[in-house]
XYZ file of C-alpha atoms in Angstrom:
684
model
C -9.202 64.969 -53.832
C -10.264 61.837 -55.658
C -11.314 58.745 -53.734
C -10.579 56.164 -56.468
C -7.991 56.360 -59.275
C -7.400 53.850 -62.073
C -3.780 53.416 -63.150
C -3.790 52.744 -66.889
C -0.338 51.210 -67.072
C 1.832 48.343 -65.802
C 5.307 47.600 -64.401
C 7.365 49.900 -62.207
C 5.454 53.083 -63.040
C 2.138 51.523 -62.024
C 3.709 50.390 -58.716
C 5.171 53.866 -58.200
C 1.818 55.635 -58.792
C 0.010 53.160 -56.525
C 2.525 53.972 -53.747
C 1.546 57.666 -53.725
C -2.159 56.818 -53.959
C -1.776 54.646 -50.874
C 0.046 57.391 -48.989
C -2.781 59.847 -49.799
C -5.471 57.357 -48.772
C -6.806 57.027 -52.326
C -8.151 53.685 -53.531
C -6.098 52.330 -56.439
C -7.329 50.285 -59.390
C -4.835 48.305 -61.453
C -5.450 46.885 -64.912
C -3.678 43.876 -66.341
C -3.365 41.707 -69.421
C -3.132 37.930 -69.288
C 0.667 38.259 -69.358
C 0.561 40.323 -66.143
C -1.964 38.351 -64.105
C 0.630 37.756 -61.353
C 2.494 41.073 -61.711
C 3.509 43.191 -58.760
C 1.286 46.159 -59.669
C -1.705 43.817 -59.661
C -0.857 42.557 -56.161
C -0.182 45.996 -54.713
C -3.352 47.744 -55.945
C -6.533 47.765 -53.897
C -8.370 46.140 -56.789
C -7.443 44.932 -60.263
C -9.312 44.377 -63.524
C -8.361 42.085 -66.394
C -8.526 44.020 -69.697
C -7.486 41.442 -72.303
C -4.774 39.201 -73.766
C -1.045 39.872 -73.717
C -0.960 41.935 -76.921
C -0.912 45.589 -75.916
C -3.265 46.527 -78.767
C -5.910 44.354 -77.171
C -5.308 45.380 -73.564
C -3.212 48.356 -72.405
C -3.900 50.293 -75.645
C -7.644 49.623 -75.672
C -9.395 52.862 -74.707
C -12.747 51.084 -74.586
C -11.530 48.438 -72.118
C -9.799 50.959 -69.909
C -12.867 53.159 -69.673
C -15.021 50.114 -68.938
C -12.663 49.131 -66.106
C -12.921 52.645 -64.673
C -16.714 52.555 -64.835
C -16.961 49.134 -63.216
C -14.707 50.104 -60.301
C -16.165 53.563 -59.653
C -12.912 55.372 -60.522
C -13.114 59.162 -60.738
C -9.776 59.698 -62.418
C -7.235 57.912 -64.619
C -3.457 58.140 -64.271
C -1.815 57.051 -67.558
C 1.792 56.664 -66.284
C 4.151 56.903 -69.234
C 4.200 54.975 -72.505
C 1.072 53.278 -73.881
C -1.697 55.942 -73.904
C 0.005 58.555 -71.717
C 0.436 60.966 -74.633
C -2.663 59.982 -76.566
C -4.944 62.951 -77.086
C -7.869 60.747 -78.048
C -7.627 58.858 -74.752
C -7.502 62.086 -72.751
C -10.585 63.344 -74.603
C -12.384 60.042 -74.128
C -11.726 60.218 -70.364
C -13.222 63.721 -70.252
C -16.276 62.635 -72.226
C -16.740 59.723 -69.777
C -16.685 62.135 -66.824
C -13.220 60.989 -65.680
C -10.401 63.328 -64.725
C -7.356 62.631 -66.865
C -4.290 63.080 -64.667
C -2.308 64.909 -67.290
C -2.627 67.884 -69.603
C -5.679 68.681 -71.690
C -6.124 66.791 -74.967
C -5.396 69.986 -76.925
C -1.934 70.329 -75.329
C -1.155 66.625 -75.931
C -2.231 66.909 -79.561
C -0.180 70.052 -80.144
C 3.009 68.913 -78.428
C 2.637 65.332 -79.660
C 3.074 66.622 -83.197
C 6.773 67.606 -83.140
C 6.370 69.669 -86.295
C 3.546 71.826 -84.892
C 5.231 71.909 -81.480
C 8.413 73.462 -82.962
C 6.406 76.067 -84.831
C 4.408 76.940 -81.709
C 7.319 77.385 -79.312
C 9.334 79.199 -81.957
C 6.533 81.771 -82.160
C 6.779 82.089 -78.364
C 10.466 83.007 -78.643
C 11.963 79.613 -77.771
C 15.005 78.630 -79.959
C 14.499 75.430 -82.034
C 16.741 72.970 -83.881
C 17.017 73.686 -87.632
C 15.117 71.082 -89.636
C 12.315 70.238 -92.037
C 9.072 72.164 -92.067
C 5.600 70.927 -92.811
C 3.797 67.697 -91.895
C 3.177 64.536 -93.848
C 6.399 64.713 -95.877
C 6.966 61.932 -98.413
C 10.168 59.886 -98.494
C 11.453 62.033 -101.367
C 10.636 65.265 -99.489
C 12.419 64.009 -96.397
C 15.471 63.122 -98.480
C 15.402 66.578 -100.120
C 15.171 68.270 -96.703
C 18.110 66.231 -95.456
C 20.171 67.247 -98.504
C 19.312 70.913 -97.820
C 20.210 70.678 -94.104
C 23.358 68.695 -94.823
C 24.581 65.387 -93.413
C 24.515 64.079 -90.733
C 20.794 64.357 -89.960
C 18.430 62.820 -87.441
C 15.162 61.190 -88.524
C 12.439 61.450 -85.874
C 8.821 60.276 -85.647
C 6.479 63.251 -85.317
C 4.382 61.257 -82.826
C 5.726 59.623 -79.666
C 9.132 59.757 -78.033
C 11.572 57.720 -75.992
C 13.968 57.366 -78.917
C 11.664 54.890 -80.733
C 12.081 55.169 -84.499
C 14.898 57.703 -84.330
C 17.717 57.193 -86.858
C 21.021 59.030 -87.104
C 22.063 59.072 -90.780
C 25.584 60.086 -91.813
C 25.606 58.556 -95.277
C 23.108 59.970 -97.789
C 23.110 56.649 -99.698
C 21.454 55.004 -96.684
C 18.628 57.529 -96.341
C 16.026 55.422 -98.184
C 16.620 52.351 -96.010
C 16.739 54.357 -92.794
C 13.546 56.284 -93.640
C 11.728 52.989 -94.251
C 13.001 51.526 -90.943
C 12.085 54.694 -89.021
C 8.561 54.706 -90.472
C 8.095 51.034 -89.659
C 9.168 51.434 -86.028
C 7.120 54.656 -85.624
C 4.058 52.933 -86.988
C 4.578 49.952 -84.675
C 5.191 52.106 -81.579
C 2.811 55.026 -82.103
C 0.417 54.054 -84.900
C 1.732 57.010 -86.940
C 4.665 56.888 -89.360
C 4.963 60.633 -89.984
C 8.636 61.693 -89.859
C 10.655 64.894 -89.637
C 14.343 65.487 -90.181
C 16.614 67.708 -88.086
C 20.228 68.835 -88.170
C 22.423 66.602 -86.055
C 24.422 68.478 -83.447
C 27.747 66.679 -82.930
C 28.661 65.806 -79.330
C 25.414 67.288 -77.979
C 24.114 67.144 -74.439
C 20.519 66.290 -73.698
C 19.106 68.480 -70.942
C 15.457 68.677 -69.976
C 13.459 70.971 -67.723
C 10.665 69.719 -65.461
C 7.636 72.034 -65.428
C 4.476 72.090 -63.312
C 1.381 74.049 -64.248
C -2.083 74.331 -62.723
C -5.433 75.357 -64.227
C -5.187 78.782 -62.586
C -2.345 80.099 -64.727
C 0.558 79.223 -62.425
C 3.590 77.674 -64.130
C 6.967 76.861 -62.492
C 10.019 74.871 -63.434
C 11.789 72.467 -61.077
C 15.308 72.686 -62.516
C 16.919 70.464 -65.076
C 17.922 66.839 -65.582
C 20.984 65.738 -67.519
C 20.063 62.858 -69.797
C 23.091 62.711 -72.092
C 24.082 59.128 -71.352
C 22.113 57.274 -74.012
C 22.312 54.210 -76.176
C 20.417 54.211 -79.464
C 18.732 57.421 -78.344
C 17.414 55.696 -75.203
C 18.417 57.221 -71.892
C 20.263 54.876 -69.548
C 21.526 57.232 -66.773
C 19.878 60.522 -65.684
C 20.953 63.008 -63.053
C 19.949 66.333 -61.490
C 21.232 68.943 -61.514
C 23.528 69.103 -64.571
C 27.191 69.986 -64.016
C 27.103 71.894 -67.342
C 24.714 74.663 -66.415
C 25.505 77.851 -64.543
C 22.770 79.399 -62.400
C 22.228 81.976 -65.142
C 21.816 79.409 -67.932
C 19.576 77.307 -65.680
C 17.299 80.302 -65.113
C 17.217 81.128 -68.816
C 16.415 77.566 -69.890
C 13.820 77.307 -67.119
C 12.124 80.482 -68.346
C 12.121 79.135 -71.927
C 10.513 75.910 -70.701
C 7.842 77.845 -68.859
C 7.085 79.799 -72.020
C 6.868 76.584 -74.030
C 4.334 75.244 -71.492
C 2.298 78.436 -71.605
C 2.288 78.441 -75.406
C 0.210 75.238 -75.503
C -2.031 75.891 -72.495
C -0.310 73.209 -70.445
C -1.700 71.866 -67.167
C 0.045 69.244 -65.007
C 3.585 67.829 -64.950
C 5.532 67.985 -68.190
C 9.073 68.031 -69.526
C 10.639 70.370 -72.059
C 13.632 68.812 -73.727
C 16.586 70.756 -75.108
C 19.652 69.840 -77.143
C 22.685 71.714 -75.906
C 26.100 72.000 -77.622
C 28.612 70.876 -75.013
C 31.038 73.615 -75.949
C 28.460 76.387 -75.752
C 25.692 75.623 -73.230
C 24.167 79.073 -73.712
C 23.186 77.976 -77.287
C 20.353 75.601 -76.407
C 17.599 74.413 -78.750
C 14.078 73.134 -78.032
C 13.624 69.539 -79.216
C 10.218 68.496 -77.937
C 7.866 68.481 -74.999
C 6.803 65.275 -73.237
C 3.275 65.735 -72.015
C 3.481 63.224 -69.230
C 5.502 62.090 -66.238
C 9.045 61.144 -67.268
C 10.823 57.890 -66.452
C 13.518 59.948 -64.746
C 11.186 62.033 -62.593
C 12.568 60.525 -59.313
C 15.826 62.519 -59.561
C 13.812 65.742 -59.578
C 11.776 64.523 -56.644
C 14.893 63.793 -54.613
C 16.536 67.193 -55.118
C 13.328 69.238 -54.686
C 11.560 67.196 -51.993
C 8.367 67.190 -54.057
C 6.257 64.129 -54.952
C 5.420 64.761 -58.607
C 2.633 62.188 -58.676
C 0.990 63.942 -55.727
C 1.329 67.260 -57.538
C -0.298 65.716 -60.618
C -3.223 64.485 -58.557
C -3.764 67.827 -56.812
C -3.626 69.794 -60.087
C -6.010 67.339 -61.777
C -8.418 67.744 -58.832
C -8.430 71.513 -59.440
C -6.057 72.775 -56.743
C -3.496 75.518 -57.196
C 0.206 74.676 -56.964
C 0.578 76.392 -53.606
C 4.130 77.572 -54.256
C 5.967 79.839 -56.684
C 9.258 79.787 -58.558
C 11.150 81.413 -55.694
C 10.028 78.600 -53.377
C 11.769 75.929 -55.456
C 15.173 74.905 -54.101
C 17.571 72.256 -55.380
C 19.432 70.265 -52.687
C 22.231 67.777 -53.263
C 22.629 65.541 -56.292
C 20.503 62.635 -57.535
C 21.298 59.974 -60.178
C 19.083 57.268 -61.683
C 20.050 54.088 -63.555
C 17.594 52.113 -65.668
C 17.867 48.366 -65.156
C 16.680 46.592 -68.279
C 16.189 42.980 -69.379
C 18.924 42.960 -71.999
C 22.337 41.409 -72.548
C 25.057 44.016 -73.237
C 27.562 41.314 -74.214
C 25.276 40.243 -77.098
C 24.457 43.611 -78.590
C 21.914 44.454 -75.877
C 19.490 41.877 -77.174
C 16.346 41.716 -75.062
C 16.283 38.892 -72.521
C 13.358 37.360 -70.755
C 12.763 34.679 -68.194
C 11.487 33.911 -64.745
C 12.932 35.886 -61.824
C 14.453 33.104 -59.729
C 15.696 35.350 -56.927
C 15.395 39.068 -56.333
C 17.267 41.512 -54.094
C 16.776 45.249 -54.653
C 18.419 47.968 -52.543
C 16.244 50.524 -50.744
C 16.211 52.687 -47.696
C 18.102 55.769 -46.644
C 19.526 57.588 -49.652
C 18.759 54.688 -52.043
C 15.444 54.202 -53.774
C 14.410 51.460 -56.181
C 11.274 51.844 -58.305
C 10.495 48.320 -59.521
C 7.748 46.185 -60.906
C 9.490 42.917 -60.166
C 8.649 39.970 -57.963
C 10.511 36.672 -57.499
C 8.802 33.894 -59.444
C 7.324 36.192 -62.108
C 8.084 35.786 -65.814
C 9.283 39.061 -67.332
C 8.343 37.929 -70.858
C 9.268 39.762 -74.079
C 5.986 41.443 -74.911
C 6.519 44.858 -73.328
C 9.270 47.403 -72.700
C 12.509 45.822 -71.386
C 12.933 48.228 -68.452
C 12.501 46.291 -65.209
C 13.357 48.825 -62.506
C 15.161 52.083 -61.694
C 17.790 52.463 -59.005
C 18.058 56.059 -57.710
C 20.348 57.623 -55.142
C 20.550 61.053 -53.524
C 23.843 62.378 -52.148
C 25.221 65.664 -50.859
C 27.291 66.039 -54.060
C 27.787 64.350 -57.412
C 30.922 62.341 -56.530
C 29.169 60.838 -53.527
C 26.056 60.032 -55.543
C 28.116 58.279 -58.211
C 29.793 56.035 -55.599
C 26.443 55.302 -53.921
C 24.783 54.304 -57.215
C 27.601 51.989 -58.201
C 27.306 50.266 -54.830
C 23.510 50.088 -55.108
C 23.729 48.478 -58.555
C 26.201 45.934 -57.171
C 23.580 45.051 -54.544
C 20.889 44.603 -57.217
C 20.339 40.911 -57.905
C 17.819 39.732 -60.519
C 18.588 36.081 -61.125
C 17.024 34.250 -64.037
C 16.931 37.321 -66.273
C 19.976 38.820 -67.938
C 20.221 42.560 -67.148
C 22.427 45.537 -67.893
C 23.313 46.186 -64.222
C 27.007 45.391 -64.700
C 27.175 47.580 -67.801
C 25.638 50.456 -65.845
C 28.249 50.094 -63.089
C 31.056 50.224 -65.625
C 29.506 53.254 -67.307
C 29.271 55.120 -64.003
C 33.022 54.516 -63.469
C 33.968 55.829 -66.942
C 36.456 58.702 -66.559
C 34.340 61.102 -68.649
C 31.237 60.294 -66.635
C 33.085 60.801 -63.376
C 34.381 64.181 -64.625
C 31.021 65.233 -66.016
C 32.340 65.470 -69.598
C 29.211 63.947 -71.128
C 27.521 63.859 -74.542
C 24.853 61.713 -76.166
C 27.447 59.756 -78.186
C 29.669 58.750 -75.293
C 28.164 55.314 -74.744
C 28.237 54.256 -78.409
C 31.724 55.731 -78.900
C 33.258 53.841 -75.975
C 30.965 50.807 -76.007
C 33.706 48.214 -76.437
C 35.325 49.281 -73.168
C 31.997 49.105 -71.335
C 31.163 45.528 -72.228
C 31.868 42.650 -69.802
C 34.955 41.187 -71.421
C 37.209 41.273 -68.356
C 35.907 38.143 -66.638
C 36.284 35.031 -68.829
C 33.872 32.082 -68.752
C 36.547 30.066 -66.940
C 36.212 32.378 -63.950
C 32.472 31.840 -63.769
C 33.090 28.117 -63.952
C 35.631 28.229 -61.165
C 33.324 30.338 -59.015
C 30.460 27.925 -59.646
C 32.419 24.879 -58.630
C 33.854 26.616 -55.588
C 30.431 27.693 -54.431
C 29.290 24.108 -53.913
C 31.724 23.189 -51.103
C 31.704 26.754 -49.758
C 28.041 26.576 -48.824
C 27.482 26.437 -45.106
C 26.563 22.891 -43.949
C 23.520 22.403 -41.814
C 24.071 22.412 -38.048
C 21.290 20.467 -36.347
C 20.616 21.415 -32.737
C 21.775 19.066 -30.013
C 25.508 19.565 -29.853
C 28.297 17.101 -30.460
C 26.206 14.185 -29.254
C 24.049 14.485 -32.368
C 25.531 12.446 -35.240
C 24.538 15.183 -37.744
C 26.138 17.978 -35.781
C 29.042 19.934 -37.414
C 31.580 21.777 -35.315
C 31.193 25.388 -36.529
C 34.827 26.200 -35.673
C 36.212 23.446 -37.912
C 33.882 23.924 -40.882
C 35.622 25.761 -43.750
C 32.651 27.988 -44.526
C 33.654 31.418 -43.135
C 31.340 31.144 -40.095
C 32.090 33.632 -37.300
C 30.531 33.876 -33.858
C 27.999 36.730 -33.792
C 29.103 38.319 -37.068
C 28.978 38.308 -40.850
C 30.696 35.234 -42.336
C 34.295 35.847 -43.443
C 35.421 35.512 -47.011
C 37.060 32.267 -48.035
C 39.802 33.070 -50.551
C 40.643 30.769 -53.503
C 43.328 31.276 -56.165
C 43.325 29.916 -59.703
C 45.929 29.836 -62.435
C 43.942 29.375 -65.616
C 45.648 28.312 -68.882
C 47.121 31.340 -70.615
C 45.716 33.828 -68.112
C 46.883 35.804 -65.106
C 46.013 34.374 -61.663
C 42.421 34.834 -60.614
C 41.176 35.278 -57.080
C 37.680 34.105 -56.130
C 36.220 34.857 -52.706
C 33.131 33.123 -51.389
C 30.986 33.364 -48.304
C 27.442 32.286 -47.323
C 24.839 34.932 -48.113
C 21.549 33.705 -46.719
C 18.689 31.649 -48.206
C 18.833 30.789 -51.879
C 16.955 28.553 -54.298
C 17.766 24.943 -55.023
C 19.958 23.045 -52.588
C 21.498 24.967 -49.683
C 21.938 28.651 -48.943
C 23.127 31.288 -51.387
C 26.809 31.984 -51.768
C 28.169 35.487 -52.278
C 31.081 35.915 -54.737
C 33.887 38.375 -55.412
C 35.901 37.602 -58.546
C 39.085 39.594 -59.198
C 41.248 39.343 -62.315
C 44.154 41.801 -62.381
C 43.763 45.442 -61.233
C 40.431 47.177 -60.770
C 37.280 46.551 -58.818
C 36.247 42.902 -58.530
C 33.087 41.541 -60.089
C 30.399 41.027 -57.480
C 27.640 38.448 -57.485
C 26.300 35.289 -55.972
C 25.236 31.697 -56.511
C 21.638 31.157 -55.463
C 20.486 28.193 -57.486
C 22.242 24.856 -57.513
C 21.489 21.177 -57.793
C 23.886 18.233 -57.885
C 24.142 18.647 -61.667
C 23.753 22.361 -62.258
C 24.543 25.724 -60.712
C 23.485 29.275 -61.651
C 25.955 32.118 -61.084
C 25.293 35.870 -61.250
C 28.209 38.321 -61.554
C 27.829 42.062 -62.234
C 24.308 41.657 -63.487
C 25.095 38.762 -65.865
C 23.602 35.343 -65.207
C 25.292 32.120 -66.301
C 24.135 28.555 -65.837
C 26.718 25.790 -65.553
C 26.236 22.046 -65.689
C 28.627 19.200 -65.043
C 27.837 17.350 -68.250
C 27.906 18.367 -71.900
C 24.598 19.422 -73.421
C 23.400 20.738 -76.766
C 23.059 24.201 -75.309
C 24.410 26.154 -72.410
C 27.821 25.824 -70.724
C 29.416 22.721 -69.355
C 32.665 22.390 -67.436
C 35.159 19.927 -66.095
C 38.681 19.778 -64.697
C 41.697 17.633 -65.229
C 44.938 17.742 -63.200
C 46.063 21.076 -64.585
C 43.220 23.180 -65.899
C 39.534 24.020 -66.139
C 37.639 23.195 -69.332
C 34.652 25.236 -70.491
C 32.622 24.593 -73.612
C 29.888 26.990 -74.662
C 27.071 26.962 -77.176
C 25.507 30.371 -77.678
C 22.296 30.242 -79.725
C 22.077 34.058 -79.780
C 25.516 34.490 -81.316
C 24.829 31.632 -83.693
C 21.591 33.186 -84.918
C 23.046 36.664 -85.455
C 26.024 35.285 -87.380
C 23.892 32.889 -89.392
C 25.249 29.774 -87.623
C 22.295 28.068 -86.008
C 22.388 24.742 -84.265
C 21.162 23.002 -87.413
C 24.189 24.105 -89.413
C 25.941 27.063 -90.967
C 23.083 27.688 -93.407
C 20.441 28.058 -90.718
C 19.087 31.392 -89.410
C 17.584 31.143 -85.938
C 15.760 33.613 -83.704
C 18.256 35.423 -81.453
C 15.585 35.984 -78.764
C 11.879 35.416 -78.163
C 9.853 37.892 -80.197
C 7.626 38.496 -83.196
C 8.568 38.485 -86.873
C 7.477 41.856 -88.227
C 9.040 41.877 -91.697
C 9.857 39.110 -94.187
C 11.776 40.441 -97.196
C 12.369 37.192 -99.114
C 10.570 34.080 -100.296
C 11.675 30.501 -100.867
C 13.729 30.349 -104.068
C 15.066 33.909 -103.822
C 18.755 34.510 -104.488
C 20.453 36.530 -101.729
C 23.917 37.983 -101.101
C 25.984 37.809 -97.940
C 24.775 40.304 -95.340
C 21.456 40.952 -97.068
C 18.574 41.736 -94.691
C 16.071 38.875 -94.797
C 13.870 39.191 -91.741
C 13.115 41.575 -88.888
C 12.305 40.232 -85.438
C 10.841 42.591 -82.825
C 11.124 42.060 -79.072
C 10.434 44.501 -76.259
C 9.787 47.312 -78.800
C 13.200 46.805 -80.446
C 13.863 45.654 -84.022
C 16.587 43.121 -84.835
C 17.614 42.468 -88.423
C 18.417 38.864 -89.421
C 20.858 38.829 -92.378
C 22.066 36.196 -94.812
C 25.241 34.423 -93.600
C 26.454 34.034 -97.167
C 25.330 34.271 -100.756
C 22.924 31.572 -101.867
C 19.292 30.561 -102.244
C 16.534 30.684 -99.633
C 15.552 27.014 -99.472
C 13.431 27.137 -96.341
C 11.293 29.884 -94.769
C 9.300 28.866 -91.719
C 7.770 32.200 -90.642
C 5.638 35.064 -91.896
C 4.905 38.554 -90.581
C 3.165 38.259 -87.198
C 4.699 34.888 -86.312
C 5.695 34.584 -82.649
C 9.040 32.846 -82.293
C 11.013 31.346 -79.434
C 14.705 31.649 -78.700
C 16.774 29.665 -81.222
C 13.723 28.773 -83.349
C 14.682 28.148 -87.011
C 13.485 30.997 -89.180
C 15.051 30.280 -92.576
C 17.753 28.328 -94.374
C 20.072 29.819 -96.970
C 21.832 27.180 -99.058
C 25.092 28.436 -100.601
C 25.521 28.371 -104.357
C 27.734 25.692 -105.843
C 30.403 28.247 -106.750
C 30.587 29.543 -103.171
C 30.746 26.028 -101.761
C 33.604 25.261 -104.099
C 35.424 28.431 -103.097
C 34.937 27.591 -99.431
């Protein structure tokens, strides 16, 4: 076994790999950019090496700097994690040339399976069924459009290199093909450095099921069962589980055998995943989509139902050992489900969010596992992928696991950064998810019902104000003779002798709304003045929103409910939310720079286009003096590997343009001004 391993990645996957290295007594080496100098993976590794500035191209994607870090620290092997260079054949080859073991498959397998076009041809020759689609590599835009016309709409555009849903576009309208091809190429080039595309037939209401495989250098290949990954948004997985309720033992065995053949066809060694698209109405008709030549984000669910540590298996195989078990030795026990917690705001179109983690509480222990790269006080930034952590549970059956995961997400608190935790809880309670009637379009189809529209801003305001007097007062030692002493039995703070504080119940009748119940109780240390306050907010039937107040000053309080963070102040301001109360009602006034920017209504007026989030301008389609029409795409801002189109709020002339491609922008920064034509102003 190796004595020192360099982890060529960051965030939760780096922390997770370091954990296994520590358990095996292997020295770990972390690498970090300037943006990650205080990151958790840096603190948990045995040693860490700075490899460059924040830009990934100059740090985590620099083969030269990574190899230099390995040489300087005496590393014998490199674990690439996932993302960045994990599926880069040139990096795997460079490691081998430098005398380093690459903890992954050989460069030849990465190259073959990384090219989705060659991969389909290879596995098809091995007898594995594939999705009908275009053939040949390096197709022009016109050739892609012709292939789409031959296949018939709808079609799916996919980058030949890379994965994770980046650059994928579902096209139902042939008139939009040109625009979608250009956008797919742009995102593929940005994410993978390769804009080669292919086009495939779209299978309506499909299920996404993948098979985990393990192979050693001695010819042994096994599969570890399947993972259901059908709950997706924009082709990005959000919930994964194992096993799938769709597959019978016979279909599982057949798909597993096909995955093993796919691995053998490319000379695979290590841990890999073979992905299939499966018609929900006919699971026996499965099609190969692609093979991911790395550890998957969702690998923990397989670990929990098999009892195997996949990172440990990767290390042993890379060190030359045999697997030590065969297919008949693999057993699947219970049910595991994983939820990806991301820095994004579902209520605002899942725009990426960043910020400093003010307070952090992540569930763990027993049947709950959290893989996280977070620390309190660390800035999450907007430079890298928005995924912050993964919450995983293992139960005796699926129904139990679903309940456990909903509870674990409710106990996940990441204050200071907007997350999708509340959205994930609602998704897990969706009737079709509970029944197992899944498909890859479920989230988008029912998105409106999954967004946090049940708890109005007034409720957050009420909860915030209530939290201030509900905080437990200090009780100096010394008894009643001390002037500062407070009788605990008369303080209205829920204190109980030798037990958890009781809930204090408050009722509100807000203007035009049904009565709302807010429960508060002390919840331990917080930030700002006084201890934290736990909250339960109930409006009508259904489960209450759960959260807490952990940051408050005499003028401002921060409230988190169901994964959404709101800041309230007692005085009006240009931005944010302010509140007050007269004899009869609560008053809440909001200014939302994100909504204003997306709708073309910036703080400088209705003609102003502002950045909806921190990011980088990647495309500028207009110049000062250009005439534009309402809804025309003017700019593209990228944040956390996601593109966001900024459109004209109305017809008019571009009279101001303050950015160019490559410009880094802050939240609410003015990007452009579109002045309406005289005719439009007169009509308005």
